[in-house]
């Protein structure tokens, strides 16, 4: 058993490199709902080390602080991709500018040991990400064809939890919170000019990430005997209240523009946002929660999505296909 005593303790990790390897990062290989399987506790030197930031208090650790205990994993990501193409020819001008970004990071804050805090306890995982993509293409020729494509696929996960036998014996307020602040901007532009011209401009954002905060196989307050099924008197608890929450704020913007000029001109633009991000706040099986006052479980989501598309065709025969 490892024991630590301090006046105020913060376990804080920053950056984009994994500080430690913990159970939950292997959940994806086994599927969700396996959080209570302690066999998932993996070797620190496993080859499939995750990307992201992890802050944990491990199993069998005992931590006592006279003030606050903060376990925070915080990550900032900035992504930028720019592509350009030009095609010029007497007979044919062909070009394509393609930018595809696949973004994934795991931000994890977890308590799996035994904690006593003189004041508040915070377990928080936060990701703040700003990603931009720009693709521009232009072609000139008797036959001119080009495409500008920008796609961002976002699948990052944030997890804050007390699990795997974690025990918060005493604290004033317990806050278990997972947050994501995401801003993505994708812009594409395409111009084609010729006797026969074709222009395609595609701008898309896909988000399939996960933000979760939970208690699972955890004890908040006094431990009850393993053979007891009685409800403990809240007055005996040394934990006043607990909040388990998620907070997601997304600002997603796509802009696609295409211009085709010629005797026969065809222009296609696609601009769209597909946000399937999941939020989960829950108290799982095997958990015992005894509080003096309130247990709050919930979440808040803010989504601002804006898509803009423009298609211009100029010719004896013109076809515009916006979507």
Tab-separated table of C-alpha atoms in Angstrom:
chain	number	residue	atom	x	y	z
A	1	UNK	CA	0.000	0.000	0.000
A	2	UNK	CA	1.263	3.452	-0.862
A	3	UNK	CA	0.189	6.273	1.403
A	4	UNK	CA	0.498	9.995	0.822
A	5	UNK	CA	-0.427	12.858	3.122
A	6	UNK	CA	-0.439	16.497	2.068
A	7	UNK	CA	-1.970	19.840	2.877
A	8	UNK	CA	-3.412	20.184	-0.652
A	9	UNK	CA	-2.760	17.877	-3.555
A	10	UNK	CA	-3.076	18.260	-7.309
A	11	UNK	CA	-2.465	15.482	-9.809
A	12	UNK	CA	-2.340	17.507	-13.005
A	13	UNK	CA	-1.248	16.519	-16.487
A	14	UNK	CA	-0.966	18.781	-19.504
A	15	UNK	CA	0.072	18.405	-23.119
A	16	UNK	CA	-0.408	15.735	-25.739
A	17	UNK	CA	1.705	12.829	-24.474
A	18	UNK	CA	0.372	10.004	-22.339
A	19	UNK	CA	1.461	10.372	-18.729
A	20	UNK	CA	0.300	6.930	-17.705
A	21	UNK	CA	-1.644	3.945	-19.016
A	22	UNK	CA	-4.871	3.012	-17.271
A	23	UNK	CA	-7.724	0.598	-17.625
A	24	UNK	CA	-10.240	2.692	-19.440
A	25	UNK	CA	-8.130	3.357	-22.484
A	26	UNK	CA	-8.483	-0.292	-23.420
A	27	UNK	CA	-12.260	-0.166	-23.184
A	28	UNK	CA	-12.553	0.477	-26.917
A	29	UNK	CA	-11.085	-2.918	-27.747
A	30	UNK	CA	-13.594	-4.706	-25.564
A	31	UNK	CA	-16.587	-2.441	-26.152
A	32	UNK	CA	-18.358	-0.137	-23.749
A	33	UNK	CA	-19.896	-1.570	-20.634
A	34	UNK	CA	-16.706	-3.344	-19.562
A	35	UNK	CA	-15.701	-0.732	-16.996
A	36	UNK	CA	-16.163	-3.102	-14.065
A	37	UNK	CA	-13.780	-5.697	-15.465
A	38	UNK	CA	-10.628	-5.289	-13.381
A	39	UNK	CA	-8.729	-7.627	-15.708
A	40	UNK	CA	-8.474	-4.695	-18.102
A	41	UNK	CA	-5.814	-3.170	-15.873
A	42	UNK	CA	-2.905	-3.284	-18.285
A	43	UNK	CA	0.862	-3.251	-18.318
A	44	UNK	CA	2.353	0.227	-18.238
A	45	UNK	CA	4.667	-0.833	-21.079
A	46	UNK	CA	1.917	-2.137	-23.350
A	47	UNK	CA	2.650	-1.592	-27.025
A	48	UNK	CA	-0.704	0.081	-27.734
A	49	UNK	CA	-0.054	3.100	-25.516
A	50	UNK	CA	-2.829	5.647	-26.164
A	51	UNK	CA	-2.387	9.190	-27.388
A	52	UNK	CA	-3.587	11.947	-25.119
A	53	UNK	CA	-3.328	13.046	-21.503
A	54	UNK	CA	-4.036	10.817	-18.508
A	55	UNK	CA	-4.055	11.762	-14.813
A	56	UNK	CA	-4.853	9.028	-12.283
A	57	UNK	CA	-4.681	7.953	-8.683
A	58	UNK	CA	-4.045	4.242	-8.989
A	59	UNK	CA	-5.584	1.277	-7.262
A	60	UNK	CA	-4.145	0.555	-3.797
A	61	UNK	CA	-3.001	4.164	-3.405
A	62	UNK	CA	-4.099	6.012	-0.227
A	63	UNK	CA	-4.195	9.808	-0.357
A	64	UNK	CA	-5.084	12.136	2.522
A	65	UNK	CA	-5.131	15.926	2.046
A	66	UNK	CA	-6.090	18.623	4.532
A	67	UNK	CA	-7.472	20.789	1.728
A	68	UNK	CA	-8.511	20.061	-1.893
A	69	UNK	CA	-7.626	17.082	-4.076
A	70	UNK	CA	-7.591	17.824	-7.807
A	71	UNK	CA	-7.081	15.116	-10.435
A	72	UNK	CA	-7.121	16.912	-13.769
A	73	UNK	CA	-6.230	15.839	-17.301
A	74	UNK	CA	-6.242	18.868	-19.587
A	75	UNK	CA	-5.325	18.944	-23.250
A	76	UNK	CA	-5.149	21.657	-25.879
A	77	UNK	CA	-4.978	20.711	-29.563
A	78	UNK	CA	-4.456	22.970	-32.570
A	79	UNK	CA	-4.720	21.481	-36.051
A	80	UNK	CA	-4.222	23.199	-39.400
A	81	UNK	CA	-4.148	21.764	-42.922
A	82	UNK	CA	-3.851	23.697	-46.199
A	83	UNK	CA	-3.673	22.260	-49.715
A	84	UNK	CA	-3.652	23.833	-53.163
A	85	UNK	CA	-3.574	22.663	-56.776
A	86	UNK	CA	-3.450	24.264	-60.232
A	87	UNK	CA	-3.833	22.695	-63.672
A	88	UNK	CA	-3.117	24.699	-66.874
A	89	UNK	CA	-2.947	23.173	-70.342
A	90	UNK	CA	-3.691	23.957	-73.979
A	91	UNK	CA	-5.900	20.926	-74.252
A	92	UNK	CA	-6.559	19.874	-70.689
A	93	UNK	CA	-6.112	21.271	-67.227
A	94	UNK	CA	-6.634	18.846	-64.355
A	95	UNK	CA	-6.016	19.347	-60.636
A	96	UNK	CA	-7.170	18.316	-57.195
A	97	UNK	CA	-6.539	19.687	-53.720
A	98	UNK	CA	-7.410	17.202	-50.983
A	99	UNK	CA	-7.091	17.698	-47.206
A	100	UNK	CA	-8.359	14.902	-44.962
A	101	UNK	CA	-7.714	15.170	-41.223
A	102	UNK	CA	-8.377	12.311	-38.798
A	103	UNK	CA	-8.169	13.625	-35.220
A	104	UNK	CA	-8.281	11.421	-32.125
A	105	UNK	CA	-7.030	11.889	-28.592
A	106	UNK	CA	-7.923	10.326	-25.224
A	107	UNK	CA	-8.156	12.658	-22.228
A	108	UNK	CA	-8.670	10.676	-19.028
A	109	UNK	CA	-8.897	11.579	-15.342
A	110	UNK	CA	-9.541	8.744	-12.917
A	111	UNK	CA	-9.546	7.868	-9.241
A	112	UNK	CA	-9.115	4.171	-8.459
A	113	UNK	CA	-7.565	4.514	-4.990
A	114	UNK	CA	-8.658	5.647	-1.504
A	115	UNK	CA	-9.043	9.413	-0.953
A	116	UNK	CA	-9.756	11.664	2.022
A	117	UNK	CA	-9.932	15.411	1.396
A	118	UNK	CA	-10.386	18.171	3.956
A	119	UNK	CA	-12.267	20.265	1.420
A	120	UNK	CA	-13.314	19.543	-2.203
A	121	UNK	CA	-12.341	16.779	-4.638
A	122	UNK	CA	-12.219	17.403	-8.380
A	123	UNK	CA	-11.831	14.707	-11.041
A	124	UNK	CA	-11.844	16.438	-14.416
A	125	UNK	CA	-10.938	15.589	-18.023
A	126	UNK	CA	-10.948	18.498	-20.488
A	127	UNK	CA	-10.134	18.740	-24.200
A	128	UNK	CA	-10.024	22.087	-25.998
A	129	UNK	CA	-9.463	21.747	-29.731
A	130	UNK	CA	-9.314	24.158	-32.661
A	131	UNK	CA	-8.945	22.670	-36.157
A	132	UNK	CA	-8.950	24.398	-39.553
A	133	UNK	CA	-8.721	22.961	-43.074
A	134	UNK	CA	-8.441	24.834	-46.403
A	135	UNK	CA	-8.348	23.378	-49.933
A	136	UNK	CA	-8.128	25.539	-53.080
A	137	UNK	CA	-7.844	24.388	-56.702
A	138	UNK	CA	-8.021	26.005	-60.161
A	139	UNK	CA	-7.788	24.668	-63.734
A	140	UNK	CA	-7.698	26.212	-67.249
A	141	UNK	CA	-7.781	24.388	-70.589
A	142	UNK	CA	-9.987	23.306	-73.455
A	143	UNK	CA	-11.051	20.633	-71.021
A	144	UNK	CA	-10.733	21.687	-67.385
A	145	UNK	CA	-11.595	19.487	-64.441
A	146	UNK	CA	-10.762	19.909	-60.801
A	147	UNK	CA	-11.771	19.169	-57.252
A	148	UNK	CA	-11.211	20.742	-53.855
A	149	UNK	CA	-11.935	18.419	-50.942
A	150	UNK	CA	-11.691	19.108	-47.230
A	151	UNK	CA	-12.820	16.541	-44.636
A	152	UNK	CA	-12.254	16.515	-40.867
A	153	UNK	CA	-13.033	13.304	-38.947
A	154	UNK	CA	-13.046	13.916	-35.168
A	155	UNK	CA	-13.325	10.977	-32.727
A	156	UNK	CA	-11.667	12.158	-29.506
A	157	UNK	CA	-12.829	10.858	-26.119
A	158	UNK	CA	-12.859	12.438	-22.664
A	159	UNK	CA	-13.447	10.357	-19.553
A	160	UNK	CA	-13.673	11.393	-15.883
A	161	UNK	CA	-14.450	8.665	-13.377
A	162	UNK	CA	-14.191	7.098	-9.978
A	163	UNK	CA	-14.026	3.385	-10.719
A	164	UNK	CA	-12.308	0.030	-10.230
A	165	UNK	CA	-12.870	0.050	-6.482
A	166	UNK	CA	-12.112	3.762	-6.027
A	167	UNK	CA	-13.194	5.076	-2.617
A	168	UNK	CA	-13.859	8.729	-1.759
A	169	UNK	CA	-14.295	8.394	1.999
A	170	UNK	CA	-14.449	12.046	3.019
A	171	UNK	CA	-14.714	15.342	1.153
A	172	UNK	CA	-17.016	18.344	1.174
A	173	UNK	CA	-17.942	18.358	-2.519
A	174	UNK	CA	-17.061	15.755	-5.128
A	175	UNK	CA	-17.138	16.883	-8.766
A	176	UNK	CA	-16.546	14.322	-11.542
A	177	UNK	CA	-16.650	16.206	-14.838
A	178	UNK	CA	-15.692	15.635	-18.478
A	179	UNK	CA	-15.608	18.584	-20.908
A	180	UNK	CA	-14.993	19.127	-24.605
A	181	UNK	CA	-14.689	22.505	-26.337
A	182	UNK	CA	-14.398	21.935	-30.080
A	183	UNK	CA	-14.096	24.426	-32.953
A	184	UNK	CA	-13.670	23.110	-36.504
A	185	UNK	CA	-13.656	25.207	-39.692
A	186	UNK	CA	-13.414	23.606	-43.153
A	187	UNK	CA	-13.261	25.706	-46.347
A	188	UNK	CA	-12.921	24.548	-49.969
A	189	UNK	CA	-12.849	26.523	-53.248
A	190	UNK	CA	-12.691	25.294	-56.855
A	191	UNK	CA	-12.554	27.187	-60.188
A	192	UNK	CA	-12.511	25.562	-63.641
A	193	UNK	CA	-12.589	27.362	-67.021
A	194	UNK	CA	-12.589	25.820	-70.503
A	195	UNK	CA	-14.687	24.680	-73.443
A	196	UNK	CA	-15.745	21.803	-71.181
A	197	UNK	CA	-15.322	22.529	-67.494
A	198	UNK	CA	-16.129	20.532	-64.381
A	199	UNK	CA	-15.712	21.798	-60.811
A	200	UNK	CA	-16.325	19.937	-57.560
A	201	UNK	CA	-16.008	21.421	-54.069
A	202	UNK	CA	-16.609	19.230	-51.002
A	203	UNK	CA	-16.441	20.402	-47.373
A	204	UNK	CA	-17.471	18.063	-44.542
A	205	UNK	CA	-17.089	17.539	-40.780
A	206	UNK	CA	-17.797	14.214	-39.048
A	207	UNK	CA	-17.721	13.919	-35.255
A	208	UNK	CA	-18.124	10.515	-33.557
A	209	UNK	CA	-16.417	11.256	-30.235
A	210	UNK	CA	-17.449	10.492	-26.666
A	211	UNK	CA	-17.572	12.562	-23.468
A	212	UNK	CA	-18.376	10.598	-20.316
A	213	UNK	CA	-18.362	11.080	-16.546
A	214	UNK	CA	-19.327	8.269	-14.219
A	215	UNK	CA	-19.076	6.344	-10.977
A	216	UNK	CA	-18.660	2.598	-11.461
A	217	UNK	CA	-17.654	-0.020	-8.885
A	218	UNK	CA	-17.005	2.989	-6.624
A	219	UNK	CA	-17.709	3.913	-3.005
A	220	UNK	CA	-18.628	7.489	-2.132
A	221	UNK	CA	-18.958	7.911	1.643
A	222	UNK	CA	-18.640	5.111	4.205
A	223	UNK	CA	-17.959	1.557	3.140
A	224	UNK	CA	-20.661	-0.945	4.047
A	225	UNK	CA	-19.850	-4.525	5.037
A	226	UNK	CA	-19.843	-6.792	1.985
A	227	UNK	CA	-22.766	-8.816	3.373
A	228	UNK	CA	-24.868	-5.742	4.249
A	229	UNK	CA	-27.916	-4.701	2.226
A	230	UNK	CA	-29.014	-1.948	4.588
A	231	UNK	CA	-29.125	1.697	3.591
A	232	UNK	CA	-26.565	3.598	5.640
A	233	UNK	CA	-27.681	6.663	7.615
A	234	UNK	CA	-26.686	9.744	5.511
A	235	UNK	CA	-25.727	11.450	8.748
A	236	UNK	CA	-22.779	9.069	9.041
A	237	UNK	CA	-21.352	10.118	5.675
A	238	UNK	CA	-18.396	12.484	5.471
A	239	UNK	CA	-19.249	13.505	1.894
A	240	UNK	CA	-21.689	16.393	1.609
A	241	UNK	CA	-22.628	16.253	-2.085
A	242	UNK	CA	-21.509	14.778	-5.400
A	243	UNK	CA	-21.951	15.982	-8.984
A	244	UNK	CA	-21.312	13.800	-12.037
A	245	UNK	CA	-21.617	15.829	-15.243
A	246	UNK	CA	-20.536	16.326	-18.836
A	247	UNK	CA	-20.267	19.584	-20.758
A	248	UNK	CA	-19.825	19.735	-24.551
A	249	UNK	CA	-19.522	22.912	-26.645
A	250	UNK	CA	-19.190	22.485	-30.433
A	251	UNK	CA	-18.744	25.197	-33.073
A	252	UNK	CA	-18.617	23.489	-36.501
A	253	UNK	CA	-18.441	25.421	-39.793
A	254	UNK	CA	-18.143	24.243	-43.414
A	255	UNK	CA	-17.888	26.417	-46.531
A	256	UNK	CA	-17.760	25.016	-50.072
A	257	UNK	CA	-17.602	27.094	-53.265
A	258	UNK	CA	-17.341	26.014	-56.897
A	259	UNK	CA	-17.168	27.953	-60.194
A	260	UNK	CA	-17.316	26.307	-63.619
A	261	UNK	CA	-17.136	28.383	-66.818
A	262	UNK	CA	-17.316	27.102	-70.396
A	263	UNK	CA	-19.542	26.083	-73.300
A	264	UNK	CA	-20.427	23.067	-71.163
A	265	UNK	CA	-20.013	23.679	-67.464
A	266	UNK	CA	-20.761	21.361	-64.551
A	267	UNK	CA	-20.386	22.355	-60.929
A	268	UNK	CA	-20.954	20.291	-57.791
A	269	UNK	CA	-20.686	21.500	-54.203
A	270	UNK	CA	-21.155	19.489	-51.014
A	271	UNK	CA	-21.094	21.130	-47.594
A	272	UNK	CA	-22.238	19.392	-44.435
A	273	UNK	CA	-21.816	18.671	-40.725
A	274	UNK	CA	-22.485	15.253	-39.184
A	275	UNK	CA	-22.215	15.493	-35.392
A	276	UNK	CA	-22.854	12.144	-33.668
A	277	UNK	CA	-20.896	12.976	-30.519
A	278	UNK	CA	-22.126	11.052	-27.463
A	279	UNK	CA	-22.474	12.359	-23.901
A	280	UNK	CA	-22.863	9.968	-20.979
A	281	UNK	CA	-23.210	10.694	-17.252
A	282	UNK	CA	-24.071	7.747	-15.037
A	283	UNK	CA	-23.689	5.812	-11.808
A	284	UNK	CA	-22.968	2.162	-12.543
A	285	UNK	CA	-23.535	-1.167	-10.872
A	286	UNK	CA	-21.419	-2.102	-7.891
A	287	UNK	CA	-21.319	1.495	-6.649
A	288	UNK	CA	-22.288	2.607	-3.145
A	289	UNK	CA	-23.120	6.296	-2.723
A	290	UNK	CA	-24.010	7.686	0.726
A	291	UNK	CA	-24.180	11.488	0.933
A	292	UNK	CA	-25.245	14.073	3.462
A	293	UNK	CA	-27.149	16.060	0.845
A	294	UNK	CA	-27.364	15.824	-2.952
A	295	UNK	CA	-26.302	13.593	-5.828
A	296	UNK	CA	-26.506	15.275	-9.224
A	297	UNK	CA	-26.009	13.418	-12.517
A	298	UNK	CA	-26.425	15.284	-15.801
A	299	UNK	CA	-24.899	17.100	-18.737
A	300	UNK	CA	-25.105	20.139	-20.980
A	301	UNK	CA	-24.509	20.382	-24.719
A	302	UNK	CA	-24.180	23.424	-26.982
A	303	UNK	CA	-23.969	22.927	-30.757
A	304	UNK	CA	-23.461	25.692	-33.302
A	305	UNK	CA	-23.277	24.253	-36.835
A	306	UNK	CA	-23.086	26.413	-39.971
A	307	UNK	CA	-22.845	25.160	-43.549
A	308	UNK	CA	-22.486	27.360	-46.637
A	309	UNK	CA	-22.306	26.266	-50.276
A	310	UNK	CA	-22.056	28.243	-53.507
A	311	UNK	CA	-22.122	26.899	-57.075
A	312	UNK	CA	-21.792	29.130	-60.153
A	313	UNK	CA	-21.909	27.854	-63.758
A	314	UNK	CA	-21.580	29.899	-66.923
A	315	UNK	CA	-22.021	28.360	-70.373
A	316	UNK	CA	-24.317	27.419	-73.184
A	317	UNK	CA	-25.064	24.310	-71.164
A	318	UNK	CA	-24.820	24.739	-67.427
A	319	UNK	CA	-25.538	22.275	-64.643
A	320	UNK	CA	-25.377	23.142	-60.951
A	321	UNK	CA	-25.795	20.419	-58.343
A	322	UNK	CA	-25.569	21.822	-54.776
A	323	UNK	CA	-26.211	19.605	-51.773
